[in-house]
Short mmCIF file of N, CA and C in Angstrom, two decimals:
data_model
loop_
_atom_site.label_atom_id
_atom_site.label_comp_id
_atom_site.label_asym_id
_atom_site.label_seq_id
_atom_site.Cartn_x
_atom_site.Cartn_y
_atom_site.Cartn_z
N UNK A 223 -0.58 11.30 -24.18
CA UNK A 223 -0.87 11.62 -22.78
C UNK A 223 0.46 11.32 -21.95
N UNK A 224 0.81 12.13 -21.07
CA UNK A 224 1.84 12.04 -20.32
C UNK A 224 1.37 11.83 -19.02
N UNK A 225 1.80 10.49 -18.20
CA UNK A 225 1.36 10.13 -16.98
C UNK A 225 2.64 10.33 -16.01
N UNK A 226 2.07 11.00 -14.98
CA UNK A 226 3.20 11.21 -13.83
C UNK A 226 2.71 10.68 -12.49
N UNK A 227 3.56 10.31 -12.09
CA UNK A 227 3.32 9.35 -10.52
C UNK A 227 4.46 10.14 -9.49
N UNK A 228 4.38 10.02 -8.55
CA UNK A 228 5.20 9.84 -7.27
C UNK A 228 5.06 8.57 -6.39
N UNK A 229 6.29 8.35 -5.75
CA UNK A 229 6.02 7.11 -5.12
C UNK A 229 7.13 7.11 -3.97
N UNK A 230 7.22 6.17 -3.14
CA UNK A 230 8.23 5.92 -2.04
C UNK A 230 8.23 4.47 -1.96
N UNK A 231 9.27 4.12 -1.53
CA UNK A 231 9.69 2.90 -0.96
C UNK A 231 10.32 2.76 -0.04
N UNK A 232 10.12 1.36 0.72
CA UNK A 232 10.87 1.24 1.96
C UNK A 232 11.12 -0.46 2.48
N UNK A 233 11.80 -1.12 3.08
CA UNK A 233 11.76 -2.11 3.23
C UNK A 233 11.87 -2.52 5.00
N UNK A 234 10.57 -3.39 5.10
CA UNK A 234 10.52 -3.53 6.74
C UNK A 234 11.06 -4.94 7.11
N UNK A 235 12.00 -5.03 7.80
CA UNK A 235 12.59 -6.25 8.54
C UNK A 235 11.33 -7.09 9.19
N UNK A 236 11.61 -8.61 9.30
CA UNK A 236 10.66 -9.39 10.09
C UNK A 236 10.91 -8.75 11.54
N UNK A 237 11.74 -8.50 12.14
CA UNK A 237 11.91 -7.94 13.54
C UNK A 237 10.83 -6.87 14.03
N UNK A 238 10.74 -6.02 13.13
CA UNK A 238 9.78 -4.86 13.69
C UNK A 238 9.13 -4.32 12.68
N UNK A 239 8.62 -4.97 11.48
CA UNK A 239 8.00 -4.27 10.41
C UNK A 239 6.92 -3.69 10.14
N UNK A 240 5.89 -4.40 10.96
CA UNK A 240 4.74 -4.26 10.75
C UNK A 240 4.27 -2.82 11.28
N UNK A 241 4.40 -2.68 12.61
CA UNK A 241 4.09 -1.04 13.40
C UNK A 241 4.86 -0.42 12.30
N UNK A 242 6.06 -0.62 12.03
CA UNK A 242 6.88 0.59 11.22
C UNK A 242 6.51 0.99 10.13
N UNK A 243 5.69 -0.12 9.40
CA UNK A 243 5.09 0.10 8.04
C UNK A 243 3.82 0.85 8.37
N UNK A 244 3.18 0.32 9.24
CA UNK A 244 2.06 1.33 9.42
C UNK A 244 2.19 3.24 9.43
N UNK A 245 3.21 3.11 10.29
CA UNK A 245 3.72 4.54 10.85
C UNK A 245 4.06 5.18 9.20
N UNK A 246 5.39 4.58 8.86
CA UNK A 246 5.79 4.99 7.84
C UNK A 246 4.63 5.35 6.81
N UNK A 247 3.80 4.34 6.38
CA UNK A 247 2.74 4.78 5.42
C UNK A 247 1.74 5.79 5.79
N UNK A 248 1.64 5.93 7.10
CA UNK A 248 0.67 7.15 7.23
C UNK A 248 1.60 8.53 7.11
N UNK A 249 2.80 8.71 7.19
CA UNK A 249 3.56 9.99 7.24
C UNK A 249 3.57 10.08 5.76
N UNK A 250 3.72 9.25 5.18
CA UNK A 250 3.95 9.41 3.18
C UNK A 250 2.30 9.78 2.89
N UNK A 251 1.46 9.43 3.55
CA UNK A 251 0.01 9.95 3.00
C UNK A 251 -0.40 11.15 3.18
N UNK A 252 0.33 11.43 4.21
CA UNK A 252 0.09 13.01 4.86
C UNK A 252 0.38 14.05 3.99
N UNK A 253 1.27 13.76 2.63
CA UNK A 253 1.61 14.52 1.75
C UNK A 253 0.89 14.78 0.64
N UNK A 254 -0.35 14.14 0.49
CA UNK A 254 -1.24 13.85 -0.55
C UNK A 254 -2.63 14.94 -0.17
N UNK A 255 -2.79 15.52 -1.01
CA UNK A 255 -3.85 16.59 -0.73
C UNK A 255 -4.91 15.99 -0.08
N UNK A 256 -5.97 14.76 -0.92
CA UNK A 256 -6.71 14.33 -0.60
C UNK A 256 -6.74 13.51 0.75
N UNK A 257 -5.82 13.28 1.38
CA UNK A 257 -5.48 12.66 2.35
C UNK A 257 -6.46 12.95 3.72
N UNK A 258 -6.20 14.80 3.94
CA UNK A 258 -6.79 14.83 5.05
C UNK A 258 -8.49 14.97 5.14
N UNK A 259 -8.81 15.11 4.00
CA UNK A 259 -10.60 14.95 3.64
C UNK A 259 -10.81 13.38 3.52
N UNK A 260 -10.10 12.58 3.55
CA UNK A 260 -10.30 11.12 3.29
C UNK A 260 -9.90 10.41 4.46
N UNK A 261 -10.17 10.55 5.52
CA UNK A 261 -9.45 9.39 6.82
C UNK A 261 -9.90 8.06 6.37
N UNK A 262 -11.06 7.65 6.19
CA UNK A 262 -11.25 6.27 6.04
C UNK A 262 -10.75 5.58 5.06
N UNK A 263 -10.27 6.31 3.68
CA UNK A 263 -9.21 5.91 2.97
C UNK A 263 -7.92 5.44 3.46
N UNK A 264 -7.46 6.71 3.94
CA UNK A 264 -6.26 6.47 4.71
C UNK A 264 -6.02 5.20 5.52
N UNK A 265 -7.15 5.06 6.59
CA UNK A 265 -7.26 3.97 7.32
C UNK A 265 -7.48 2.76 6.63
N UNK A 266 -7.97 2.67 5.74
CA UNK A 266 -8.03 1.47 4.58
C UNK A 266 -6.77 0.94 4.27
N UNK A 267 -6.04 2.08 3.96
CA UNK A 267 -4.62 1.92 3.26
C UNK A 267 -3.63 1.36 4.21
N UNK A 268 -3.64 2.01 5.36
CA UNK A 268 -2.92 1.57 6.48
C UNK A 268 -3.04 0.12 6.83
N UNK A 269 -4.35 -0.31 7.00
CA UNK A 269 -4.78 -1.77 7.46
C UNK A 269 -4.01 -2.68 6.36
N UNK A 270 -4.40 -2.37 5.14
CA UNK A 270 -3.82 -3.27 3.88
C UNK A 270 -2.48 -3.35 4.05
N UNK A 271 -1.86 -2.20 4.46
CA UNK A 271 -0.37 -2.29 4.56
C UNK A 271 0.06 -3.39 5.68
N UNK A 272 -0.68 -2.90 6.70
CA UNK A 272 -0.38 -3.81 7.75
C UNK A 272 -0.69 -5.26 7.51
N UNK A 273 -1.91 -5.70 7.00
CA UNK A 273 -1.98 -7.15 6.35
C UNK A 273 -1.07 -7.49 5.64
N UNK A 274 -0.90 -6.78 4.60
CA UNK A 274 0.46 -7.43 3.69
C UNK A 274 1.76 -7.31 4.23
N UNK A 275 2.05 -6.59 5.07
CA UNK A 275 3.42 -6.93 5.76
C UNK A 275 3.34 -7.97 6.57
N UNK A 276 2.31 -8.03 7.24
CA UNK A 276 2.06 -9.45 8.21
C UNK A 276 2.41 -10.44 7.44
N UNK A 277 1.86 -10.61 6.56
CA UNK A 277 1.74 -11.95 5.30
C UNK A 277 3.15 -12.59 5.08
N UNK A 278 3.89 -11.17 4.71
CA UNK A 278 5.30 -11.38 4.28
C UNK A 278 6.16 -12.19 5.21
N UNK A 279 5.84 -11.36 6.40
CA UNK A 279 6.31 -11.74 7.89
C UNK A 279 6.41 -13.04 8.25
N UNK A 280 4.72 -13.46 8.19
CA UNK A 280 4.61 -14.79 8.66
C UNK A 280 4.49 -15.87 8.22
N UNK A 281 3.93 -15.86 6.79
CA UNK A 281 3.71 -16.90 5.60
C UNK A 281 5.12 -16.86 4.96
N UNK A 282 5.54 -15.90 4.50
CA UNK A 282 6.83 -16.05 3.45
C UNK A 282 7.81 -15.76 4.45
N UNK A 283 8.30 -15.47 5.69
CA UNK A 283 9.33 -15.83 6.59
C UNK A 283 10.21 -14.69 5.77
N UNK A 284 9.98 -13.71 5.49
CA UNK A 284 10.67 -12.72 4.68
C UNK A 284 10.41 -11.15 5.22
N UNK A 285 11.30 -11.03 4.87
CA UNK A 285 11.38 -9.22 5.19
C UNK A 285 10.15 -8.67 3.95
N UNK A 286 9.63 -7.41 4.11
CA UNK A 286 8.56 -6.93 3.33
C UNK A 286 9.03 -5.80 2.67
N UNK A 287 8.85 -5.67 1.31
CA UNK A 287 9.42 -4.42 0.45
C UNK A 287 8.32 -3.93 0.20
N UNK A 288 8.01 -2.50 0.68
CA UNK A 288 6.80 -1.70 0.19
C UNK A 288 6.95 -0.71 -0.70
N UNK A 289 6.10 -0.65 -1.45
CA UNK A 289 6.08 0.76 -2.49
C UNK A 289 4.71 1.07 -2.33
N UNK A 290 4.66 2.62 -2.15
CA UNK A 290 3.30 3.45 -2.51
C UNK A 290 3.38 4.12 -3.91
N UNK A 291 2.94 4.32 -4.63
CA UNK A 291 2.59 4.94 -5.54
C UNK A 291 1.55 5.63 -6.04
N UNK A 292 1.38 6.76 -6.24
CA UNK A 292 0.12 7.72 -6.50
C UNK A 292 0.22 8.14 -7.77
N UNK A 293 -0.60 7.91 -8.92
CA UNK A 293 -0.68 8.65 -10.16
C UNK A 293 -1.97 9.46 -10.30
N UNK A 294 -2.42 9.96 -9.42
CA UNK A 294 -3.39 10.97 -9.78
C UNK A 294 -4.70 10.43 -9.49
N UNK A 295 -4.77 9.03 -9.54
CA UNK A 295 -6.25 8.39 -9.47
C UNK A 295 -6.36 7.42 -8.37
N UNK A 296 -5.04 6.46 -8.18
CA UNK A 296 -5.34 5.51 -7.43
C UNK A 296 -3.62 5.32 -6.80
N UNK A 297 -3.90 5.11 -5.38
CA UNK A 297 -2.84 4.78 -4.58
C UNK A 297 -2.48 3.12 -4.52
N UNK A 298 -1.44 3.09 -5.26
CA UNK A 298 -0.87 1.75 -5.46
C UNK A 298 -0.35 1.21 -4.02
N UNK A 299 -0.67 0.05 -3.50
CA UNK A 299 0.32 -0.20 -2.46
C UNK A 299 1.02 -1.89 -2.98
N UNK A 300 2.11 -1.92 -2.73
CA UNK A 300 2.67 -3.03 -3.24
C UNK A 300 3.73 -3.48 -2.16
N UNK A 301 3.70 -5.01 -1.93
CA UNK A 301 4.50 -5.40 -1.05
C UNK A 301 5.09 -6.54 -1.51
N UNK A 302 6.59 -6.78 -1.66
CA UNK A 302 6.96 -7.54 -2.14
C UNK A 302 7.68 -8.68 -0.91
N UNK A 303 7.76 -10.08 -1.25
CA UNK A 303 8.39 -10.92 -0.24
C UNK A 303 9.03 -11.87 -1.23
N UNK A 304 10.01 -12.76 -0.63
CA UNK A 304 10.84 -13.51 -1.16
C UNK A 304 10.37 -14.94 -1.48
N UNK A 305 9.11 -15.19 -1.01
CA UNK A 305 8.46 -16.53 -1.03
C UNK A 305 7.43 -16.57 -2.41
N UNK A 306 7.67 -17.61 -3.26
CA UNK A 306 6.79 -17.39 -4.64
C UNK A 306 5.38 -18.07 -4.58
N UNK A 307 5.19 -18.61 -3.18
CA UNK A 307 3.88 -19.31 -3.03
C UNK A 307 2.78 -18.13 -2.82
N UNK A 308 1.90 -18.51 -3.56
CA UNK A 308 0.66 -17.29 -3.73
C UNK A 308 0.00 -17.51 -2.53
N UNK A 309 -0.29 -16.31 -1.97
CA UNK A 309 -1.61 -16.29 -0.67
C UNK A 309 -2.74 -16.62 -1.26
N UNK A 310 -3.54 -17.46 -0.22
CA UNK A 310 -4.81 -17.84 -0.47
C UNK A 310 -5.66 -17.78 0.54
N UNK A 311 -7.04 -17.26 0.14
CA UNK A 311 -8.00 -16.76 1.12
C UNK A 311 -8.56 -17.79 2.06
N UNK A 312 -8.57 -17.95 3.35
CA UNK A 312 -8.64 -19.06 4.25
C UNK A 312 -10.28 -18.92 4.72
N UNK A 313 -10.78 -19.86 5.35
CA UNK A 313 -11.97 -19.52 6.06
C UNK A 313 -11.53 -20.05 7.34
N UNK A 314 -11.11 -19.12 8.18
CA UNK A 314 -10.93 -19.22 9.52
C UNK A 314 -12.04 -19.58 10.51
N UNK A 315 -11.65 -20.41 11.35
CA UNK A 315 -12.77 -20.88 12.42
C UNK A 315 -13.01 -19.55 13.34
N UNK A 316 -14.22 -19.42 13.90
CA UNK A 316 -14.17 -18.02 14.82
C UNK A 316 -13.23 -18.67 15.96
N UNK A 317 -13.15 -17.14 16.76
CA UNK A 317 -12.05 -17.34 17.44
C UNK A 317 -10.40 -17.20 17.08
N UNK A 318 -10.45 -17.88 15.98
CA UNK A 318 -8.86 -17.77 15.46
C UNK A 318 -8.11 -16.56 15.01
N UNK A 319 -7.31 -16.34 15.38
CA UNK A 319 -6.50 -14.75 15.42
C UNK A 319 -6.10 -14.64 14.11
N UNK A 320 -5.83 -15.39 13.21
CA UNK A 320 -5.03 -15.23 11.67
C UNK A 320 -6.07 -15.85 10.86
N UNK A 321 -5.72 -15.48 9.37
CA UNK A 321 -6.40 -16.28 8.16
C UNK A 321 -7.12 -15.40 7.73
N UNK A 322 -7.24 -14.07 8.29
CA UNK A 322 -8.31 -13.01 7.27
C UNK A 322 -7.40 -11.96 6.88
N UNK A 323 -6.23 -11.97 6.26
CA UNK A 323 -5.41 -10.86 5.63
C UNK A 323 -5.79 -10.81 4.33
N UNK A 324 -5.91 -11.91 3.61
CA UNK A 324 -6.12 -11.74 2.13
C UNK A 324 -7.87 -10.96 1.96
N UNK A 325 -8.56 -11.42 2.94
CA UNK A 325 -10.25 -11.40 2.64
C UNK A 325 -9.94 -9.91 2.81
N UNK A 326 -9.21 -8.83 4.17
CA UNK A 326 -9.26 -7.93 4.35
C UNK A 326 -8.91 -7.05 3.26
N UNK A 327 -7.71 -7.35 2.73
CA UNK A 327 -7.26 -6.47 1.58
C UNK A 327 -8.14 -6.58 0.32
N UNK A 328 -8.53 -7.63 -0.02
CA UNK A 328 -9.93 -7.81 -1.24
C UNK A 328 -11.24 -6.58 -0.94
N UNK A 329 -11.27 -7.03 0.37
CA UNK A 329 -12.62 -5.93 0.87
C UNK A 329 -12.18 -4.51 0.65
N UNK A 330 -11.04 -4.04 1.07
CA UNK A 330 -10.66 -2.62 1.20
C UNK A 330 -10.32 -2.11 -0.26
N UNK A 331 -9.44 -2.61 -1.21
CA UNK A 331 -9.01 -1.88 -2.12
C UNK A 331 -10.15 -2.16 -3.20
N UNK A 332 -9.68 -1.04 -4.14
CA UNK A 332 -11.07 -1.23 -5.25
C UNK A 332 -10.23 -2.25 -6.14
N UNK A 333 -9.04 -2.70 -6.39
CA UNK A 333 -8.69 -3.53 -7.24
C UNK A 333 -7.65 -4.16 -6.57
N UNK A 334 -7.02 -5.08 -6.77
CA UNK A 334 -5.91 -5.97 -6.13
C UNK A 334 -5.29 -7.20 -7.09
N UNK A 335 -4.05 -7.29 -6.87
CA UNK A 335 -3.71 -8.76 -7.72
C UNK A 335 -2.16 -8.81 -7.25
N UNK A 336 -1.76 -10.13 -7.63
CA UNK A 336 -0.60 -10.63 -7.23
C UNK A 336 0.20 -10.98 -8.38
N UNK A 337 1.67 -10.73 -8.23
CA UNK A 337 2.39 -10.76 -9.88
C UNK A 337 3.66 -11.87 -9.08
N UNK A 338 3.77 -13.05 -9.88
CA UNK A 338 4.86 -13.85 -9.43
C UNK A 338 6.19 -13.29 -10.00
N UNK A 339 7.17 -13.44 -9.34
CA UNK A 339 8.48 -13.12 -9.84
C UNK A 339 9.37 -14.36 -9.45
N UNK A 340 10.80 -14.33 -10.38
CA UNK A 340 11.89 -14.80 -10.17
C UNK A 340 12.05 -15.17 -8.37
N UNK A 341 12.34 -14.14 -7.87
CA UNK A 341 12.68 -14.02 -6.33
C UNK A 341 11.41 -13.82 -5.46
N UNK A 342 10.45 -14.56 -5.74
CA UNK A 342 9.25 -14.01 -4.74
C UNK A 342 8.10 -13.75 -5.62
N UNK A 343 7.09 -12.77 -5.12
CA UNK A 343 6.04 -12.33 -5.73
C UNK A 343 5.89 -10.79 -4.75
N UNK A 344 5.01 -10.27 -5.50
CA UNK A 344 4.60 -8.93 -5.46
C UNK A 344 2.90 -8.88 -5.51
N UNK A 345 2.47 -8.50 -4.25
CA UNK A 345 0.75 -8.30 -3.62
C UNK A 345 0.58 -6.79 -3.97
N UNK A 346 -0.39 -6.34 -5.04
CA UNK A 346 -0.20 -4.91 -5.28
C UNK A 346 -1.99 -4.76 -5.13
N UNK A 347 -2.46 -3.78 -4.24
CA UNK A 347 -3.72 -3.12 -4.07
C UNK A 347 -3.92 -1.85 -4.68
N UNK A 348 -4.91 -1.27 -4.97
CA UNK A 348 -5.50 -0.01 -5.55
C UNK A 348 -6.45 0.62 -4.84
N UNK A 349 -6.38 1.62 -4.11
CA UNK A 349 -7.25 2.63 -3.46
C UNK A 349 -7.57 3.96 -4.31
N UNK A 350 -8.57 4.22 -4.38
CA UNK A 350 -8.86 5.53 -5.15
C UNK A 350 -9.83 6.23 -4.37
N UNK A 351 -9.19 7.64 -3.96
CA UNK A 351 -10.01 8.18 -3.17
C UNK A 351 -11.23 9.15 -3.93
N UNK A 352 -12.18 9.50 -3.14
CA UNK A 352 -13.50 10.02 -4.01
C UNK A 352 -13.05 11.05 -4.81
N UNK A 353 -12.26 12.22 -4.03
CA UNK A 353 -11.94 13.44 -4.59
C UNK A 353 -10.25 13.11 -4.76
N UNK A 354 -9.71 12.80 -5.82
CA UNK A 354 -8.18 12.92 -6.06
C UNK A 354 -7.73 13.99 -6.33
N UNK A 355 -6.45 14.37 -5.94
CA UNK A 355 -5.51 15.38 -6.60
C UNK A 355 -5.59 15.43 -8.02
N UNK A 356 -5.53 16.62 -8.61
CA UNK A 356 -4.58 16.61 -9.99
C UNK A 356 -3.64 15.45 -10.18
N UNK A 357 -3.38 15.45 -11.28
CA UNK A 357 -2.19 14.42 -11.61
C UNK A 357 -0.79 14.86 -10.94
N UNK A 358 -0.27 14.45 -10.27
CA UNK A 358 1.28 14.62 -9.97
C UNK A 358 1.95 15.46 -10.81
N UNK A 359 2.47 16.41 -10.10
CA UNK A 359 3.51 16.92 -10.97
C UNK A 359 2.69 18.26 -11.58
N UNK A 360 1.06 18.54 -11.42
CA UNK A 360 0.55 19.58 -12.12
C UNK A 360 -0.28 20.48 -11.23
N UNK A 361 -0.68 21.55 -11.28
CA UNK A 361 -1.51 22.46 -10.22
C UNK A 361 -2.77 22.09 -11.00
N UNK A 362 -3.73 22.27 -10.25
CA UNK A 362 -5.21 22.08 -10.73
C UNK A 362 -5.31 22.92 -11.78
N UNK A 363 -5.76 22.41 -12.97
CA UNK A 363 -6.20 23.16 -14.18
C UNK A 363 -5.20 23.87 -14.91
N UNK A 364 -3.70 23.98 -14.35
CA UNK A 364 -2.74 24.80 -14.94
C UNK A 364 -1.95 24.04 -15.93
N UNK A 365 -1.62 22.94 -15.67
CA UNK A 365 -0.50 21.93 -16.46
C UNK A 365 0.86 22.33 -15.89
N UNK A 366 1.29 23.52 -14.96
CA UNK A 366 2.45 23.74 -14.52
C UNK A 366 3.04 22.66 -13.83
N UNK A 367 4.43 23.04 -13.42
CA UNK A 367 4.92 21.99 -12.26
C UNK A 367 4.08 22.35 -10.85
N UNK A 368 4.37 21.22 -10.17
CA UNK A 368 3.88 21.41 -8.73
C UNK A 368 4.53 22.39 -8.05
N UNK A 369 4.24 23.04 -7.35
CA UNK A 369 4.92 23.78 -6.04
C UNK A 369 6.06 23.06 -5.36
N UNK A 370 6.95 23.36 -5.29
CA UNK A 370 8.07 22.19 -4.75
C UNK A 370 7.77 22.25 -3.26
N UNK A 371 6.67 22.84 -2.57
CA UNK A 371 6.50 22.81 -1.18
C UNK A 371 5.50 21.55 -1.07
N UNK A 372 4.89 20.99 -2.29
CA UNK A 372 4.13 19.99 -1.95
C UNK A 372 4.72 18.39 -2.33
N UNK A 373 5.98 18.38 -2.59
CA UNK A 373 6.62 17.18 -3.08
C UNK A 373 6.73 16.47 -1.95
N UNK A 374 6.63 15.30 -1.71
CA UNK A 374 6.81 14.32 -0.49
C UNK A 374 8.23 14.32 -0.11
N UNK A 375 8.74 14.06 0.93
CA UNK A 375 9.85 13.91 1.74
C UNK A 375 10.75 13.24 0.81
#
């Protein structure tokens, strides 16, 4: 069985990365057929991206390197930073303005995980839409190449 996927990657600097990351992600998701019918899933993905980029900037003191990958079943959100310290879920006091990012991502994502690397770590979250597209690179039921107009930027 052949697996086809499509994806996008972009780095977001500490100086202005969170807002830019949310906007960039939302624009990429617009190219996926299921996104218009699932605004709650899109919003969950954008919120998770915001939390993961924030964690990279605030806790890792690092630029955030974001990769979005759609495999026909799951939209994978991966954020890499340059700090090998693993994120941990905290129990913030009422009124605290931070400390909920890991809990938010865990709640929103269908799956999530962390991969340590030589130069930092990557946090990945998977989001499964209720009505996914056919496999990337195929038309529904035909097994032929996708119309070029459907390809992302």
